[in-house]
Short mmCIF file of C-alpha atoms in Angstrom, two decimals:
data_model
loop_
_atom_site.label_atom_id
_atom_site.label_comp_id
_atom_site.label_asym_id
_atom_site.label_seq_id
_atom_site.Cartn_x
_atom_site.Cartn_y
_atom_site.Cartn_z
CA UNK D 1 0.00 0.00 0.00
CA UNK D 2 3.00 2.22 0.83
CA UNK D 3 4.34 2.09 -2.45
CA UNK D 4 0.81 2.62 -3.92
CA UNK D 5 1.31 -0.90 -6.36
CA UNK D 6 -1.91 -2.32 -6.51
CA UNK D 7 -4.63 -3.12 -8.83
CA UNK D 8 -8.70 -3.64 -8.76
CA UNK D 9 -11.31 -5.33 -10.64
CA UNK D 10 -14.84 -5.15 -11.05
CA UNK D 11 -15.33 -8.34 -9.94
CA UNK D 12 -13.13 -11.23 -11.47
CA UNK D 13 -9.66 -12.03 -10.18
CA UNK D 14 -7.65 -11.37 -13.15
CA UNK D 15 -3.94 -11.11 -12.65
CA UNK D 16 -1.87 -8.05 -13.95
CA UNK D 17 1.40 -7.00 -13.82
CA UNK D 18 2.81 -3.60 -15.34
CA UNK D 19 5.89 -2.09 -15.49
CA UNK D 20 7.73 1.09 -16.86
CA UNK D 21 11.73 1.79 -17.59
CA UNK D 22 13.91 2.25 -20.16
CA UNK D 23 15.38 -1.17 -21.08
CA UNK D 24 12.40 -3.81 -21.52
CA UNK D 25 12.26 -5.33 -24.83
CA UNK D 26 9.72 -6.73 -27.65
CA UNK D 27 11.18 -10.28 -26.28
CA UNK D 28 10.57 -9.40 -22.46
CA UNK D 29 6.35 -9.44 -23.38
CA UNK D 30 7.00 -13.94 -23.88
CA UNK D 31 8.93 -14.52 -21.06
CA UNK D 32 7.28 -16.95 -17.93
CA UNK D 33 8.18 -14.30 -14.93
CA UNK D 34 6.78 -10.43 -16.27
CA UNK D 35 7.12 -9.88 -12.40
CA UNK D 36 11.54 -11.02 -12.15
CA UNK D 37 12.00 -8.61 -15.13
CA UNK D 38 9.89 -6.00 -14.37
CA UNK D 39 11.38 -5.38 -11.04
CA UNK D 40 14.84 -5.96 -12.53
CA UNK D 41 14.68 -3.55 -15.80
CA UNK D 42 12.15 -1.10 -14.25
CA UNK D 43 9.43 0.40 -11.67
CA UNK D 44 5.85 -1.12 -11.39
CA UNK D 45 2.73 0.58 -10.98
CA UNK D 46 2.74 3.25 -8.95
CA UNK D 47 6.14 3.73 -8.84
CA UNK D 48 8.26 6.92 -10.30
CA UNK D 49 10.04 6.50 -14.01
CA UNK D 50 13.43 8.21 -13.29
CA UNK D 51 15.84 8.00 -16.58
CA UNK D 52 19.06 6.35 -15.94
CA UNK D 53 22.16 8.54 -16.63
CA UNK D 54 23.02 6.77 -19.86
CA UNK D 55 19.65 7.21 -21.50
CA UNK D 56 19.32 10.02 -24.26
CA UNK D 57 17.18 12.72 -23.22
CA UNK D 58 13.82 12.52 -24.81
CA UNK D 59 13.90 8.58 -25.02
CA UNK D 60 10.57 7.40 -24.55
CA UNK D 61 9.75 4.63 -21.88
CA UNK D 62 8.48 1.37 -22.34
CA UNK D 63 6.45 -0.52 -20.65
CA UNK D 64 6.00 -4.00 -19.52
CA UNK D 65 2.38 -5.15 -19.61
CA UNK D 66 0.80 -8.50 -18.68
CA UNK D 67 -2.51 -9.74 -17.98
CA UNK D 68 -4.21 -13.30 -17.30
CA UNK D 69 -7.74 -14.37 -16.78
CA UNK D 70 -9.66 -15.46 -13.80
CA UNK D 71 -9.16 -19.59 -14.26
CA UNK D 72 -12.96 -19.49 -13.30
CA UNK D 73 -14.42 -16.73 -15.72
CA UNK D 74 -14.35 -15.18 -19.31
CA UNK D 75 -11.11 -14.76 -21.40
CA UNK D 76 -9.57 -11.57 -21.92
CA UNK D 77 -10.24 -8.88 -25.05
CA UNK D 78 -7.35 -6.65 -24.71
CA UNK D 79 -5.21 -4.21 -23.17
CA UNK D 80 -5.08 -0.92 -22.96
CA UNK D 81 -2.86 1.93 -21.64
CA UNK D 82 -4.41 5.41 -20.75
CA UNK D 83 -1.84 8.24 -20.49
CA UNK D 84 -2.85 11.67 -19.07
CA UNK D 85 -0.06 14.40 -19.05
CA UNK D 86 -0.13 18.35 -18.32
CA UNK D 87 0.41 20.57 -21.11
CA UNK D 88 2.96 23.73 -21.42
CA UNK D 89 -0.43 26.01 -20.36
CA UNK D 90 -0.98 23.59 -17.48
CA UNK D 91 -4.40 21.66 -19.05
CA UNK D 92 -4.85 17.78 -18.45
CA UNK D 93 -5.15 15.53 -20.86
CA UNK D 94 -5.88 11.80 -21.89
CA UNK D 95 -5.79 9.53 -24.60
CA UNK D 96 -6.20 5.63 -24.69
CA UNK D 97 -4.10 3.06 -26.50
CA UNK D 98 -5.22 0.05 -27.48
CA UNK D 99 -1.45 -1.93 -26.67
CA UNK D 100 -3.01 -5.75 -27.11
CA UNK D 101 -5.34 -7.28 -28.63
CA UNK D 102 -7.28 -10.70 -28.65
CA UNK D 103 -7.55 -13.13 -31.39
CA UNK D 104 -4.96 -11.60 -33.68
CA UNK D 105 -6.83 -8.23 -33.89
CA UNK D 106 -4.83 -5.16 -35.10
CA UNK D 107 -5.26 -1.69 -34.56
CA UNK D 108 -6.62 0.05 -37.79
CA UNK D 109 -6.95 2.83 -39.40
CA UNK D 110 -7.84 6.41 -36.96
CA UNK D 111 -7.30 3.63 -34.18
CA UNK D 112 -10.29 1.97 -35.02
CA UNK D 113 -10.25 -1.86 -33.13
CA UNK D 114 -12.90 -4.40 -34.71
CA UNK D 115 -14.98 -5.95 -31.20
CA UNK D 116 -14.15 -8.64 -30.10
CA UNK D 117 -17.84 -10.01 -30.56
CA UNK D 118 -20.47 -11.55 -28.03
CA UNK D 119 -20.93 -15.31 -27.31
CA UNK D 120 -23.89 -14.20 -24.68
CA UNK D 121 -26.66 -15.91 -25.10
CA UNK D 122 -29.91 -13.82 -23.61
CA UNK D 123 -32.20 -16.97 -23.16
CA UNK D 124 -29.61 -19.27 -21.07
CA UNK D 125 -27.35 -15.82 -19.82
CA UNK D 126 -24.65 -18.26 -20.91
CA UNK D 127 -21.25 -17.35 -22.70
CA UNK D 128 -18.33 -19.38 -24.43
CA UNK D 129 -15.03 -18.60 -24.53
CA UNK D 130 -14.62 -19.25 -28.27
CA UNK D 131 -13.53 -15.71 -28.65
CA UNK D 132 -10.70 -13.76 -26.85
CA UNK D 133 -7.32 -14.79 -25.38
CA UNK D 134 -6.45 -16.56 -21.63
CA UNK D 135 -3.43 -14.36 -21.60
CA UNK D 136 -2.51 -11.11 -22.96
CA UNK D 137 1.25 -9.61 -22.96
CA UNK D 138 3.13 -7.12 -24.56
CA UNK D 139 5.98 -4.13 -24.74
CA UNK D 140 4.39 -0.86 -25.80
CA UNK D 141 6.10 2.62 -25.69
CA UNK D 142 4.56 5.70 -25.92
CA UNK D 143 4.90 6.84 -29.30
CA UNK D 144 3.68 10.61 -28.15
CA UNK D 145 6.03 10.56 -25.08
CA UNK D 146 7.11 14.03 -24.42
CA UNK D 147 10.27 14.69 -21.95
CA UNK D 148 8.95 17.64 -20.95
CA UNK D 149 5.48 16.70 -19.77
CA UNK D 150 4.21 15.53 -16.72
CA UNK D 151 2.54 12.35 -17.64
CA UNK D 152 0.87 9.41 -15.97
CA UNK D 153 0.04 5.98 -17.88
CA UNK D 154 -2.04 3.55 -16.03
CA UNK D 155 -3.38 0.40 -17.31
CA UNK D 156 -6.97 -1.43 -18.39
CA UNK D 157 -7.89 -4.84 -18.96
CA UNK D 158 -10.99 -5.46 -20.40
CA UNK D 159 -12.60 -9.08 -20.81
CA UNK D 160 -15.08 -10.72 -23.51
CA UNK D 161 -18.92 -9.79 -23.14
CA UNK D 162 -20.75 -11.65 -20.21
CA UNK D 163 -23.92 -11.60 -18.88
CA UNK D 164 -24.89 -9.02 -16.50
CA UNK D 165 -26.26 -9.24 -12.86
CA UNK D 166 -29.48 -8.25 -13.74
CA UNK D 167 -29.69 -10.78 -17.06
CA UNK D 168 -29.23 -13.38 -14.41
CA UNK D 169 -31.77 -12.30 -11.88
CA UNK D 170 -34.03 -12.21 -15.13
CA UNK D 171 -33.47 -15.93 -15.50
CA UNK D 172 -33.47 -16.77 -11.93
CA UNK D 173 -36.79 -15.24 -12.01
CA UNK D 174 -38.33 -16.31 -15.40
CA UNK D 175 -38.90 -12.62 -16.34
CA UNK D 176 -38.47 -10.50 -19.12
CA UNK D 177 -34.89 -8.30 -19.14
CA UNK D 178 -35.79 -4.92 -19.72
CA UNK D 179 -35.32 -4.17 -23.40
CA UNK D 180 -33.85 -0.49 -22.54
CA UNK D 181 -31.15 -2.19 -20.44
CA UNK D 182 -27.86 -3.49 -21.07
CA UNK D 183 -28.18 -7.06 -20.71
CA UNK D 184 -24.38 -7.81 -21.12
CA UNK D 185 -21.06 -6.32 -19.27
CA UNK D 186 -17.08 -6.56 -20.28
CA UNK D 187 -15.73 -7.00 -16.33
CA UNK D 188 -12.12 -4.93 -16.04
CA UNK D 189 -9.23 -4.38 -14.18
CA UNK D 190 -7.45 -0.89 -13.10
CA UNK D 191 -3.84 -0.11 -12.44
CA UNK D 192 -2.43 1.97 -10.24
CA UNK D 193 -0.68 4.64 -12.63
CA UNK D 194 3.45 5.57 -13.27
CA UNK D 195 4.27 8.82 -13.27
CA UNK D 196 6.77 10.69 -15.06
CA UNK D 197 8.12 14.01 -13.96
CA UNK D 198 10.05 15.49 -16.28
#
């Protein structure tokens, strides 16, 4: 709690590990142990970057992002990193990358992602996971990254669709779902943020 690394979800126990420094590699994202390099080539959530000596000025970070399903729920859709920094004229702002991506989806065009799709089926408020991945990893760095902004990243995992609480009480009930409602969810997970002080 002291060093402020810690994550939530909105319900399942998905496991996540991020990390931010100057040295990871593409390679580092398919290792077995995200958490012995992380802690060896950088800082994890909620810790300070801090360029080492050697590093050109201006470098951008990388970061060091992993992410595995609940063994007991839904697999994963993707990853994503959301970076808010403090302009020149001191206004916030925020902008969300898509970093991974399920089932060999690519980033597109304006940053457009195709969904992942729905397996959900209303009737049963059943789901398969014939769509989206058990485990998500990857080495993204901020291609925006400017030295001289103050800037936090933080991450998001999002799973596949599943059925709602109230979809289920529905079913439990043999009612109706309200037409007007959502009737499915995609359950997340929240990082604590790095921050960069220039």
């Amino acid at each position: 709690m002291k060093r402020k690394e810690g994550y939530a979800t909105t319900g399942p126990r998905m496991t996540v590990w991020f990390f931010g420094g100057w040295n990871f590699e593409a390679k580092d994202a398919q290792k077995r142990a995200p958490g012995r390099i992380g802690y060896s080539k950088g800082v994890p959530m909620g810790g300070d970057l801090v360029p080492p000596a050697e590093t050109r000025s201006g470098t951008a970070p990388a970061f060091l992002i992993s992410a595995i399903k609940d063994p007991n729920h839904a697999n994963l859709d993707r990853i994503q990193i959301i970076k808010g920094w403090v302009d020149q004229k001191g206004m916030t702002h925020e902008k969300i990358f898509d970093v991974a991506l399920s089932d060999g989806r690519k980033v597109g065009q304006d940053d457009f992602v195709k969904p992942v799709g729905n397996t959900v089926n209303l009737k049963t408020a059943t789901w398969t996971d014939t769509i989206g991945d058990a485990q998500l990893s990857t080495v993204w760095s901020d291609p925006d990254f400017g030295a001289a902004l103050s800037t936090f990243y933080y991450v998001r995992v999002l799973r596949i669709p599943t059925p709602r609480n109230s979809l289920y009480d529905a079913r439990a009930l043999n009612r109706h779902h309200p037409d007007d409602y959502p009737a499915t969810i995609q359950e997340r997970a929240y990082t604590s943020s790095i921050w960069y002080t220039p």
